[in-house]
Coordinates of C-alpha atoms in Angstrom, one line a residue:
Chain M
X1 CA -40.8 18.1 -12.3
X2 CA -43.1 15.5 -12.1
X3 CA -41.5 11.8 -12.2
X4 CA -44.2 9.1 -12.3
X5 CA -46.2 10.7 -10.6
X6 CA -43.5 12.1 -8.1
X7 CA -42.9 15.9 -7.8
X8 CA -39.1 17.0 -7.3
X9 CA -39.0 19.9 -5.8
X10 CA -37.6 23.1 -7.2
X11 CA -34.9 22.7 -4.4
X12 CA -31.2 21.9 -3.5
X13 CA -29.3 20.0 -1.1
X14 CA -26.5 21.7 0.7
X15 CA -23.6 20.2 1.3
X16 CA -20.3 21.2 3.1
X17 CA -16.0 20.2 2.4
X18 CA -14.9 17.2 4.7
X19 CA -12.2 15.6 4.6
X20 CA -12.4 11.6 4.2
X21 CA -10.2 8.7 3.9
X22 CA -10.7 4.6 2.8
X23 CA -9.6 1.8 4.7
X24 CA -9.6 -2.2 3.7
X25 CA -10.3 -4.1 6.0
X26 CA -9.9 -7.9 5.3
X27 CA -10.2 -11.5 7.1
X28 CA -10.6 -15.1 7.0
X29 CA -14.0 -14.9 5.5
X30 CA -16.8 -12.4 4.6
X31 CA -18.5 -12.6 8.1
X32 CA -15.4 -11.3 10.0
X33 CA -14.6 -8.6 7.7
X34 CA -17.8 -7.3 7.6
X35 CA -18.0 -7.6 11.5
X36 CA -14.9 -5.7 11.9
X37 CA -16.1 -3.0 9.4
X38 CA -19.7 -2.7 11.0
X39 CA -17.6 -2.4 14.4
X40 CA -15.3 0.2 12.7
X41 CA -18.1 2.4 11.4
X42 CA -20.4 2.4 14.0
X43 CA -21.4 5.2 15.7
X44 CA -20.9 7.4 13.0
X45 CA -24.1 8.4 11.8
X46 CA -23.2 12.3 12.0
X47 CA -20.4 14.9 12.9
X48 CA -22.7 16.7 15.5
X49 CA -22.2 14.3 17.8
X50 CA -19.5 10.9 16.1
X51 CA -16.9 12.9 15.4
X52 CA -17.3 11.4 12.4
X53 CA -19.8 9.9 9.9
X54 CA -18.4 6.6 8.2
X55 CA -19.8 3.4 6.5
X56 CA -19.2 0.3 4.4
X57 CA -18.4 1.6 0.8
X58 CA -18.7 -2.6 -0.6
X59 CA -17.4 -5.7 0.1
X60 CA -14.4 -6.8 -1.6
X61 CA -13.8 -10.0 -2.9
X62 CA -10.1 -11.7 -2.2
X63 CA -9.1 -10.5 -5.5
X64 CA -9.6 -7.2 -4.8
X65 CA -7.8 -7.0 -1.7
X66 CA -4.1 -6.4 -0.8
X67 CA -3.7 -10.0 1.1
X68 CA -6.0 -12.1 -1.3
X69 CA -8.5 -12.8 1.4
X70 CA -12.2 -11.2 1.4
X71 CA -12.6 -8.0 2.7
X72 CA -15.1 -4.8 3.0
X73 CA -14.2 -0.9 2.1
X74 CA -15.2 1.8 4.5
X75 CA -15.1 5.0 4.3
X76 CA -14.9 7.6 7.4
X77 CA -15.4 11.7 7.1
X78 CA -14.7 14.2 9.4
X79 CA -14.9 18.1 9.1
X80 CA -11.0 18.3 9.7
X81 CA -7.5 16.7 8.9
X82 CA -6.6 16.1 12.5
X83 CA -10.2 15.3 13.6
X84 CA -10.3 12.7 10.9
X85 CA -6.9 10.8 11.6
X86 CA -8.0 10.6 15.1
X87 CA -11.6 8.8 14.7
X88 CA -9.6 6.7 12.2
X89 CA -6.8 5.7 15.0
X90 CA -8.7 5.2 17.7
X91 CA -11.5 3.4 15.4
X92 CA -9.0 0.7 14.0
X93 CA -7.4 0.4 17.5
X94 CA -10.8 -0.2 18.9
X95 CA -12.4 -2.1 16.2
X96 CA -10.1 -3.8 13.6
X97 CA -7.0 -4.5 15.7
X98 CA -9.5 -6.5 18.1
X99 CA -11.6 -8.6 16.1
X100 CA -10.5 -11.8 14.7
X101 CA -8.2 -12.6 11.9
X102 CA -8.3 -9.2 10.8
X103 CA -6.0 -6.8 8.4
X104 CA -6.0 -3.8 7.6
X105 CA -5.0 -1.7 4.7
X106 CA -4.8 1.3 2.9
X107 CA -7.9 2.0 0.5
X108 CA -6.1 6.2 -0.8
X109 CA -2.5 6.2 -2.3
X110 CA -2.2 9.5 -2.7
X111 CA -3.7 12.4 -0.6
X112 CA -2.2 13.4 2.6
X113 CA -0.8 10.2 4.3
X114 CA -2.2 10.1 8.0
X115 CA -1.5 7.3 10.6
X116 CA -3.3 3.8 9.8
X117 CA -1.2 1.0 11.7
X118 CA 1.6 3.8 12.2
X119 CA 0.7 4.1 15.8
X120 CA -1.3 0.9 16.7
X121 CA 2.0 -0.6 16.5
X122 CA 3.1 0.4 19.9
X123 CA 0.8 -2.1 21.0
X124 CA 3.0 -4.9 20.1
X125 CA 5.5 -3.8 23.1
X126 CA 8.2 -3.9 21.3
X127 CA 7.5 -7.3 19.5
X128 CA 6.1 -5.8 16.9
X129 CA 8.3 -5.5 13.0
X130 CA 8.0 -3.4 9.8
X131 CA 8.0 -5.1 6.6
X132 CA 8.4 -2.6 3.7
X133 CA 6.5 -4.4 0.5
X134 CA 6.4 -2.8 -3.1
X135 CA 7.2 1.0 -1.6
X136 CA 4.3 0.3 0.9
X137 CA 5.4 -0.1 5.1
X138 CA 3.2 -2.6 6.9
X139 CA 3.4 -2.9 10.5
X140 CA 3.1 -7.1 12.3
X141 CA 1.5 -6.7 15.3
X142 CA 1.6 -10.2 17.5
X143 CA -1.6 -10.5 18.9
X144 CA -3.3 -13.5 20.9
X145 CA -4.5 -15.3 17.1
X146 CA -1.2 -14.8 15.4
X147 CA -0.3 -11.4 13.7
X148 CA -2.5 -8.2 12.7
X149 CA -0.9 -6.9 10.4
X150 CA -1.6 -3.2 9.5
X151 CA -0.2 -0.7 6.6
X152 CA 1.6 2.2 8.2
X153 CA -0.7 5.3 6.4
X154 CA -3.6 5.8 4.6
X155 CA -4.4 8.9 2.4
X156 CA -6.7 11.8 2.8
X157 CA -8.7 13.6 0.5
X158 CA -11.0 16.8 0.3
X159 CA -14.6 15.4 0.3
X160 CA -17.7 16.1 1.0
X161 CA -20.5 15.3 3.4
X162 CA -24.3 16.4 3.6
X163 CA -25.8 15.7 0.2
X164 CA -29.2 14.5 0.8
X165 CA -32.5 14.2 -0.3
X166 CA -36.2 13.6 1.2
X167 CA -39.0 11.3 0.4
X168 CA -42.3 12.2 1.0
X169 CA -44.7 9.8 1.0
X170 CA -48.4 9.1 2.1
X171 CA -47.2 6.5 4.6
X172 CA -44.9 5.4 6.8
X173 CA -44.0 1.2 5.6
X174 CA -44.7 3.5 2.1
X175 CA -41.5 5.9 2.8
X176 CA -39.7 3.4 4.2
X177 CA -39.8 0.7 1.3
X178 CA -38.8 3.5 -1.1
X179 CA -36.1 4.8 1.0
X180 CA -34.5 0.9 1.3
X181 CA -35.1 0.8 -3.0
X182 CA -32.7 3.8 -3.2
X183 CA -30.2 3.0 -1.0
X184 CA -29.8 -1.0 -2.4
X185 CA -29.1 0.9 -5.8
X186 CA -27.2 3.5 -4.1
X187 CA -25.0 0.9 -2.5
X188 CA -23.6 0.0 -6.0
X189 CA -21.8 3.6 -6.7
X190 CA -18.3 4.0 -5.7
X191 CA -16.7 6.5 -3.5
X192 CA -20.2 7.4 -1.7
X193 CA -21.5 6.1 1.7
X194 CA -25.2 7.0 3.6
X195 CA -23.9 6.9 7.2
X196 CA -27.3 6.6 8.7
X197 CA -28.6 3.4 9.7
X198 CA -29.5 0.9 6.7
X199 CA -28.8 4.6 5.4
X200 CA -32.0 6.0 6.0
X201 CA -32.5 9.0 8.5
X202 CA -35.7 9.5 10.2
X203 CA -34.8 12.6 12.8
X204 CA -33.9 14.9 9.5
X205 CA -32.4 18.2 11.5
X206 CA -32.7 21.9 11.1
X207 CA -29.4 24.1 12.7
X208 CA -30.2 25.5 16.3
X209 CA -32.6 25.5 18.5
X210 CA -35.1 27.3 21.1
X211 CA -32.8 25.8 23.6
X212 CA -29.6 27.3 23.7
X213 CA -27.3 24.4 24.2
X214 CA -28.5 22.5 21.0
X215 CA -26.8 23.0 17.8
X216 CA -29.5 21.3 15.7
X217 CA -33.2 20.4 16.3
X218 CA -35.9 18.1 14.8
X219 CA -37.2 19.1 11.3
X220 CA -40.4 20.9 12.5
X221 CA -41.3 22.1 8.5
X222 CA -41.3 18.0 7.6
X223 CA -42.5 16.7 10.8
X224 CA -45.8 15.1 9.8
X225 CA -47.2 15.6 13.2
X226 CA -46.4 18.7 13.0
X227 CA -48.8 20.2 10.3
X228 CA -51.2 21.8 12.8
X229 CA -49.0 23.1 15.1
X230 CA -45.7 24.8 13.1
X231 CA -45.8 27.8 11.4
X232 CA -43.7 27.1 8.7
X233 CA -45.0 23.2 7.9
X234 CA -43.4 22.0 4.1
X235 CA -46.0 19.1 4.0
X236 CA -49.2 19.0 2.4
X237 CA -52.3 17.1 4.2
X238 CA -51.6 13.9 2.0
X239 CA -48.2 13.5 3.2
X240 CA -47.8 11.4 6.1
X241 CA -44.6 9.9 6.6
X242 CA -40.6 11.7 5.5
X243 CA -37.4 10.1 5.7
X244 CA -34.1 11.4 4.4
X245 CA -30.9 9.9 2.9
X246 CA -27.8 11.7 3.7
X247 CA -24.6 11.1 1.8
X248 CA -21.1 11.8 2.0
X249 CA -18.9 11.2 -1.2
X250 CA -15.5 12.1 -2.1
X251 CA -16.8 14.4 -5.3
X252 CA -19.1 16.3 -6.3
X253 CA -19.9 13.9 -9.5
X254 CA -20.0 10.6 -6.5
X255 CA -22.4 12.2 -4.7
X256 CA -24.6 13.4 -8.1
X257 CA -24.3 9.9 -9.3
X258 CA -25.5 8.6 -6.2
X259 CA -28.8 10.8 -5.9
X260 CA -29.5 10.7 -9.1
X261 CA -29.8 6.4 -9.0
X262 CA -31.7 7.1 -5.3
X263 CA -34.4 9.5 -6.2
X264 CA -34.2 7.3 -9.7
X265 CA -35.5 4.1 -7.4
X266 CA -37.9 6.3 -5.3
X267 CA -39.4 7.6 -8.6
X268 CA -39.7 4.2 -10.2
X269 CA -42.5 3.1 -7.2
X270 CA -44.3 6.2 -7.8
X271 CA -47.3 8.1 -6.8
X272 CA -49.3 4.3 -7.2
X273 CA -47.1 3.4 -4.0
X274 CA -47.3 6.4 -2.2
X275 CA -44.5 8.7 -3.0
X276 CA -45.7 12.3 -3.6
X277 CA -42.4 14.3 -3.3
X278 CA -38.8 14.3 -3.4
X279 CA -37.4 17.7 -1.4
X280 CA -34.1 18.6 -0.5
X281 CA -32.4 19.9 2.8
X282 CA -30.7 23.1 3.0
X283 CA -30.1 26.0 4.7
X284 CA -30.7 28.7 2.3
X285 CA -27.0 28.2 0.9
X286 CA -25.7 29.6 4.4
X287 CA -24.2 26.4 5.6
X288 CA -22.5 25.2 2.5
X289 CA -20.6 25.6 -1.1
X290 CA -21.9 22.4 -2.8
X291 CA -25.2 22.8 -3.7
X292 CA -27.0 19.9 -5.8
X293 CA -30.8 20.9 -7.1
X294 CA -32.8 17.9 -7.5
X295 CA -34.5 19.2 -10.8
X296 CA -30.7 19.6 -12.7
X297 CA -29.5 16.1 -11.5
X298 CA -33.4 14.8 -12.6
X299 CA -32.6 16.2 -16.4
Chain B
X1 CA 17.3 3.3 -29.6
X2 CA 20.9 2.0 -30.2
X3 CA 22.2 1.0 -26.5
X4 CA 25.8 2.4 -25.8
X5 CA 28.0 -0.1 -26.1
X6 CA 31.7 -1.2 -25.0
X7 CA 33.0 -4.5 -26.4
X8 CA 36.3 -5.4 -24.3
X9 CA 39.4 -5.4 -26.7
X10 CA 41.5 -7.7 -25.0
X11 CA 41.9 -8.8 -21.3
X12 CA 43.9 -6.9 -18.9
X13 CA 46.1 -8.1 -16.2
X14 CA 45.6 -5.5 -14.1
X15 CA 41.4 -5.0 -12.7
X16 CA 40.2 -2.4 -13.8
X17 CA 37.8 0.4 -12.2
X18 CA 34.4 0.6 -14.5
X19 CA 32.7 3.4 -11.5
X20 CA 33.1 6.1 -14.6
X21 CA 30.8 4.4 -16.9
X22 CA 27.5 5.1 -15.3
X23 CA 25.1 6.3 -17.2
X24 CA 24.5 9.3 -15.3
X25 CA 27.8 10.4 -15.9
X26 CA 28.0 9.7 -19.7
X27 CA 24.7 11.9 -20.0
X28 CA 26.1 14.6 -21.9
X29 CA 29.1 13.4 -23.3
X30 CA 30.0 12.4 -27.2
X31 CA 31.4 9.2 -28.0
X32 CA 34.8 11.1 -28.3
X33 CA 34.4 12.5 -24.7
X34 CA 33.4 8.8 -23.5
X35 CA 36.6 7.6 -25.4
X36 CA 39.1 10.0 -24.1
X37 CA 37.9 9.0 -20.2
X38 CA 40.3 7.5 -18.1
X39 CA 39.7 4.3 -16.2
X40 CA 41.9 3.0 -13.5
X41 CA 43.5 -0.6 -14.8
X42 CA 46.3 -1.6 -11.7
X43 CA 48.5 1.6 -10.9
X44 CA 47.9 2.8 -14.6
X45 CA 45.0 5.0 -15.8
X46 CA 44.2 4.0 -19.6
X47 CA 41.8 5.5 -22.3
X48 CA 38.5 3.6 -23.0
X49 CA 39.0 3.4 -26.3
X50 CA 42.0 1.7 -25.2
X51 CA 40.7 -1.2 -23.6
X52 CA 37.0 -0.8 -25.5
X53 CA 35.2 -0.7 -28.8
X54 CA 32.6 1.9 -28.6
X55 CA 29.1 2.0 -30.9
X56 CA 26.0 3.1 -29.7
X57 CA 24.5 6.6 -28.4
X58 CA 21.4 6.2 -25.8
X59 CA 23.8 6.8 -22.4
X60 CA 20.4 5.4 -20.5
X61 CA 21.4 1.9 -21.7
X62 CA 24.8 0.7 -21.9
X63 CA 25.6 -2.9 -22.4
X64 CA 29.5 -3.8 -21.5
X65 CA 30.3 -7.2 -23.9
X66 CA 33.4 -9.3 -23.3
X67 CA 33.2 -8.5 -19.8
X68 CA 35.6 -10.9 -17.3
X69 CA 35.7 -11.2 -13.6
X70 CA 38.2 -8.3 -13.2
X71 CA 36.3 -5.5 -14.2
X72 CA 35.3 -3.9 -10.9
X73 CA 32.7 -1.5 -9.6
X74 CA 30.5 -1.7 -13.0
X75 CA 27.4 0.1 -11.9
X76 CA 29.1 2.3 -8.8
X77 CA 26.7 5.0 -7.5
X78 CA 24.5 4.1 -10.3
X79 CA 21.6 6.8 -10.4
X80 CA 19.2 6.0 -13.2
X81 CA 19.2 3.6 -16.5
X82 CA 20.2 0.3 -17.5
X83 CA 23.3 -1.7 -17.3
X84 CA 24.1 -5.1 -19.2
X85 CA 26.8 -6.9 -18.6
X86 CA 27.8 -9.5 -21.2
X87 CA 30.2 -12.4 -19.2
X88 CA 31.3 -12.2 -15.8
X89 CA 31.1 -8.9 -13.3
X90 CA 34.4 -8.4 -11.0
X91 CA 33.9 -6.8 -7.8
X92 CA 31.6 -4.4 -6.2
X93 CA 29.4 -4.8 -8.6
X94 CA 26.3 -2.1 -8.0
X95 CA 28.0 -0.8 -5.5
X96 CA 25.7 2.8 -3.6
X97 CA 23.4 2.3 -6.9
X98 CA 20.7 5.1 -6.1
X99 CA 18.2 3.9 -9.3
X100 CA 18.3 2.0 -12.0
X101 CA 18.9 -1.3 -13.2
X102 CA 22.0 -3.8 -13.7
X103 CA 21.4 -7.4 -15.1
X104 CA 25.0 -9.5 -15.1
X105 CA 24.3 -12.5 -17.2
X106 CA 27.5 -14.1 -15.7
X107 CA 29.0 -14.0 -12.3
X108 CA 30.1 -11.5 -10.2
X109 CA 32.9 -11.0 -7.6
X110 CA 32.4 -10.2 -4.1
X111 CA 30.6 -7.4 -2.3
X112 CA 28.0 -7.1 -5.3
X113 CA 25.2 -4.8 -4.6
X114 CA 26.9 -3.5 -1.8
X115 CA 25.7 -0.8 0.2
X116 CA 23.1 0.0 -2.9
X117 CA 19.9 2.4 -1.7
X118 CA 17.5 1.5 -4.5
X119 CA 17.5 -0.2 -8.0
X120 CA 17.2 -4.0 -9.2
X121 CA 20.6 -6.0 -9.9
X122 CA 19.5 -9.6 -10.9
X123 CA 22.9 -11.7 -11.6
X124 CA 22.2 -15.2 -13.6
X125 CA 25.4 -16.8 -11.9
X126 CA 27.1 -17.2 -8.8
X127 CA 28.3 -14.1 -6.3
X128 CA 30.8 -14.1 -4.6
X129 CA 31.2 -13.1 -0.4
X130 CA 29.1 -10.4 0.5
X131 CA 26.8 -9.9 -1.8
X132 CA 24.1 -6.8 -0.4
X133 CA 26.7 -6.0 2.9
X134 CA 28.2 -3.2 4.3
X135 CA 32.0 -2.4 3.3
X136 CA 34.2 -3.1 5.9
X137 CA 34.1 -1.1 8.8
X138 CA 30.7 0.2 7.5
X139 CA 27.6 0.0 10.0
X140 CA 25.2 -0.5 7.0
X141 CA 24.5 -2.7 3.9
X142 CA 22.3 -2.8 1.3
X143 CA 19.7 -0.2 2.2
X144 CA 16.9 -0.3 -0.3
X145 CA 16.3 -2.0 -4.0
X146 CA 16.3 -5.7 -5.0
X147 CA 19.1 -8.1 -5.7
X148 CA 18.2 -11.1 -7.4
X149 CA 21.1 -13.9 -7.9
X150 CA 19.7 -17.0 -10.1
X151 CA 23.0 -18.9 -9.0
X152 CA 24.5 -19.6 -5.6
X153 CA 25.9 -16.6 -3.4
X154 CA 29.2 -16.7 -1.2
X155 CA 29.6 -16.1 2.3
X156 CA 28.2 -13.5 4.8
X157 CA 25.0 -12.8 2.5
X158 CA 23.4 -9.0 3.5
X159 CA 26.0 -8.8 5.8
X160 CA 24.6 -5.5 8.1
X161 CA 21.9 -5.5 5.6
X162 CA 19.5 -2.5 6.8
X163 CA 16.7 -2.6 4.0
X164 CA 15.5 -4.6 1.1
X165 CA 15.3 -7.5 -0.7
X166 CA 18.0 -10.2 -1.6
X167 CA 16.8 -13.0 -3.3
X168 CA 18.5 -16.4 -4.0
X169 CA 17.8 -19.1 -6.4
X170 CA 20.4 -21.2 -5.1
X171 CA 22.3 -21.6 -2.1
X172 CA 23.8 -19.2 0.2
X173 CA 27.6 -19.9 2.3
X174 CA 27.9 -19.5 6.0
X175 CA 27.3 -16.5 8.0
X176 CA 24.1 -15.8 5.5
X177 CA 22.0 -12.3 7.2
X178 CA 25.0 -11.8 9.7
X179 CA 24.4 -8.6 11.6
X180 CA 20.9 -8.1 9.6
X181 CA 19.1 -4.6 10.9
X182 CA 16.2 -5.3 9.0
X183 CA 15.7 -6.0 5.2
X184 CA 14.4 -9.8 4.2
X185 CA 16.9 -12.5 2.3
X186 CA 15.1 -15.2 1.0
X187 CA 16.9 -18.2 0.0
X188 CA 15.4 -21.3 -1.9
X189 CA 18.7 -24.1 -1.8
X190 CA 20.4 -24.4 1.5
X191 CA 22.2 -22.1 3.8
X192 CA 25.5 -22.9 5.6
X193 CA 26.7 -22.1 9.3
X194 CA 26.2 -19.5 11.2
X195 CA 22.6 -18.1 9.8
X196 CA 21.7 -14.7 11.2
X197 CA 24.7 -14.6 13.0
X198 CA 24.3 -11.4 15.2
X199 CA 21.4 -10.2 13.0
X200 CA 19.2 -7.9 15.1
X201 CA 15.7 -7.2 12.8
X202 CA 14.7 -8.6 9.3
X203 CA 13.7 -11.6 8.2
X204 CA 15.2 -14.8 7.0
X205 CA 12.9 -17.0 4.5
X206 CA 14.3 -20.1 3.3
X207 CA 12.3 -23.4 1.5
X208 CA 14.6 -25.6 3.0
X209 CA 15.6 -26.7 6.9
X210 CA 18.8 -24.6 7.7
X211 CA 21.2 -25.6 10.5
X212 CA 20.6 -22.9 13.2
X213 CA 22.6 -21.9 15.8
X214 CA 21.7 -22.4 19.6
X215 CA 20.7 -18.5 20.1
X216 CA 17.7 -18.8 17.5
X217 CA 14.9 -20.0 19.5
X218 CA 12.1 -22.0 17.9
X219 CA 8.4 -20.2 18.1
X220 CA 6.3 -22.8 16.4
X221 CA 4.5 -23.3 13.2
X222 CA 2.6 -20.0 12.0
X223 CA 0.5 -19.1 8.9
X224 CA 1.3 -15.2 8.4
X225 CA -0.7 -12.7 6.4
X226 CA 2.3 -10.3 5.0
X227 CA 3.7 -13.6 2.9
X228 CA 1.5 -13.8 -0.3
X229 CA 2.1 -9.8 -0.3
X230 CA 5.6 -10.7 -0.1
X231 CA 5.6 -13.1 -2.5
X232 CA 3.0 -11.1 -4.6
X233 CA 6.0 -7.9 -4.8
X234 CA 7.8 -10.5 -6.8
X235 CA 5.0 -11.6 -9.5
X236 CA 7.0 -9.3 -12.1
X237 CA 10.3 -10.6 -11.6
X238 CA 11.8 -13.6 -14.5
X239 CA 12.3 -15.8 -11.3
X240 CA 11.2 -18.8 -9.6
X241 CA 10.2 -16.6 -7.1
X242 CA 7.0 -14.7 -9.0
X243 CA 5.9 -18.1 -9.7
X244 CA 2.8 -19.3 -7.6
X245 CA 4.3 -23.1 -6.8
X246 CA 7.1 -21.6 -4.8
X247 CA 4.6 -19.4 -2.8
X248 CA 3.7 -20.5 0.9
X249 CA 2.1 -18.9 4.4
X250 CA 2.7 -21.9 6.6
X251 CA 6.1 -21.4 8.0
X252 CA 7.8 -22.4 10.9
X253 CA 9.1 -19.2 13.3
X254 CA 12.2 -19.1 14.6
X255 CA 13.2 -15.8 16.6
X256 CA 17.1 -14.5 17.4
X257 CA 19.7 -13.8 17.3
X258 CA 19.3 -14.1 21.4
X259 CA 22.6 -13.2 21.7
X260 CA 21.8 -9.6 19.9
X261 CA 18.4 -8.1 20.8
X262 CA 16.8 -10.7 19.2
X263 CA 13.8 -9.3 16.9
X264 CA 15.0 -10.7 13.5
X265 CA 13.4 -14.1 12.6
X266 CA 14.1 -16.7 9.9
X267 CA 10.8 -18.3 8.6
X268 CA 10.9 -22.1 7.2
X269 CA 8.6 -23.5 5.0
X270 CA 6.4 -26.1 6.4
X271 CA 6.0 -28.5 3.5
X272 CA 2.1 -29.5 3.5

């Protein structure tokens, strides 16, 4: 398949089941809501070493938030429910509770309930109070700038992590420009995050390493500087840079949509802007049960 | 569907226990069975059709017409459905309600909504003492749900209140919020003496400056984030509480009762 001169490989992205949740952070203004959201979703690019994958889903207007203030929706994904709950609580405690004027609310009403402010309340040292409003429990924790308001729980749901596609370009600036265009469009899709810095990862990995202690290592088949030195290069001579976009989402359909708009944005730039191929990372179907076939998505 | 309607024929001299006439108890009964039910009236037991004319068949919606202040226990332990009281209700209206709604178009007597667990009780007129309170000797009053009073309330509103919300558009008498354990009482009018006497936790929300006991300490003026959400939860009510103009988030906070554990609060609106 070729779109606007860009070859879409007959391959698939391989994704795996995760547990996901959403939280809504509000503050006095969008600036401070975003600061808290960025702190909470920091160091959360990959479950390999961060314990979770997290990102900002979108900015919320005051009429979309529970307390009528500007807000940001963030999503966190982890391999299991326990890990997710731990990450959520730690991050909420260190990054949102501490952030001036912030408040924290559930972003998913259904699912299995996991603690959001339920245990953070003990920071109140006995001065904390709860309020049940419209059937939901909120904790009011006295802090030095006033009160930190946090909903007791949020919902944990089944999710999918590791949806991805690779952008293969003639140069590094062209690969990055294409990825930026893709991320811009993908941010408009609800229920997904792209957890890597700016949504783009330049160090895609393969499973395993020659070093026993490492579970993952550089994806040498897509490293342009190794075209002549690795036996299994997947790059033609004209490709000088490869970048990857990884997507976590609540459902397969959400990731499908995000991949479609992202790949389309890349293809819109076309071969005239140095974009040569779109490929995807997979492990022969051994890693995860969710397969996102590029050509089917773009059909 | 036509609501099951009980129209009072004449006002008996003695008080009547209306507790058998609740939606869930009448669910599987024919009109003739309902007519044959016995109600305690003073020391006598009387048939329902001796006191009421019965019409309609939708027992999920009950209307009590010509009601007056001696019809006690209306909607006691109601477990779903809706009861409309056209006239006054006696004592213990909505006591122990688990689900559903009761609307009284007149006044209600003492202990209205006492020990209610869930649901909604709305009283158009005034209400007697111990609204949403606990029965004498019991330790927990209202445990959930919402009570809305459009008129004034008597003394001891929310005595031993455990959870849930009491909204009073008018004024409340003495000892409002006494011995509160948690929950919310909001009074748009004025409150009497000994407000929040012995309260442990919970919130009393006021539109007018109260006379406070010495055991409440001033915590200063604050903008509280939960208040807009609380007011927003009232937006579906047919009440001034649903009106944005009456909502506020800037309050003077008083903590107390310091003679108890002192985790309760009285929040008084600050007019800008």
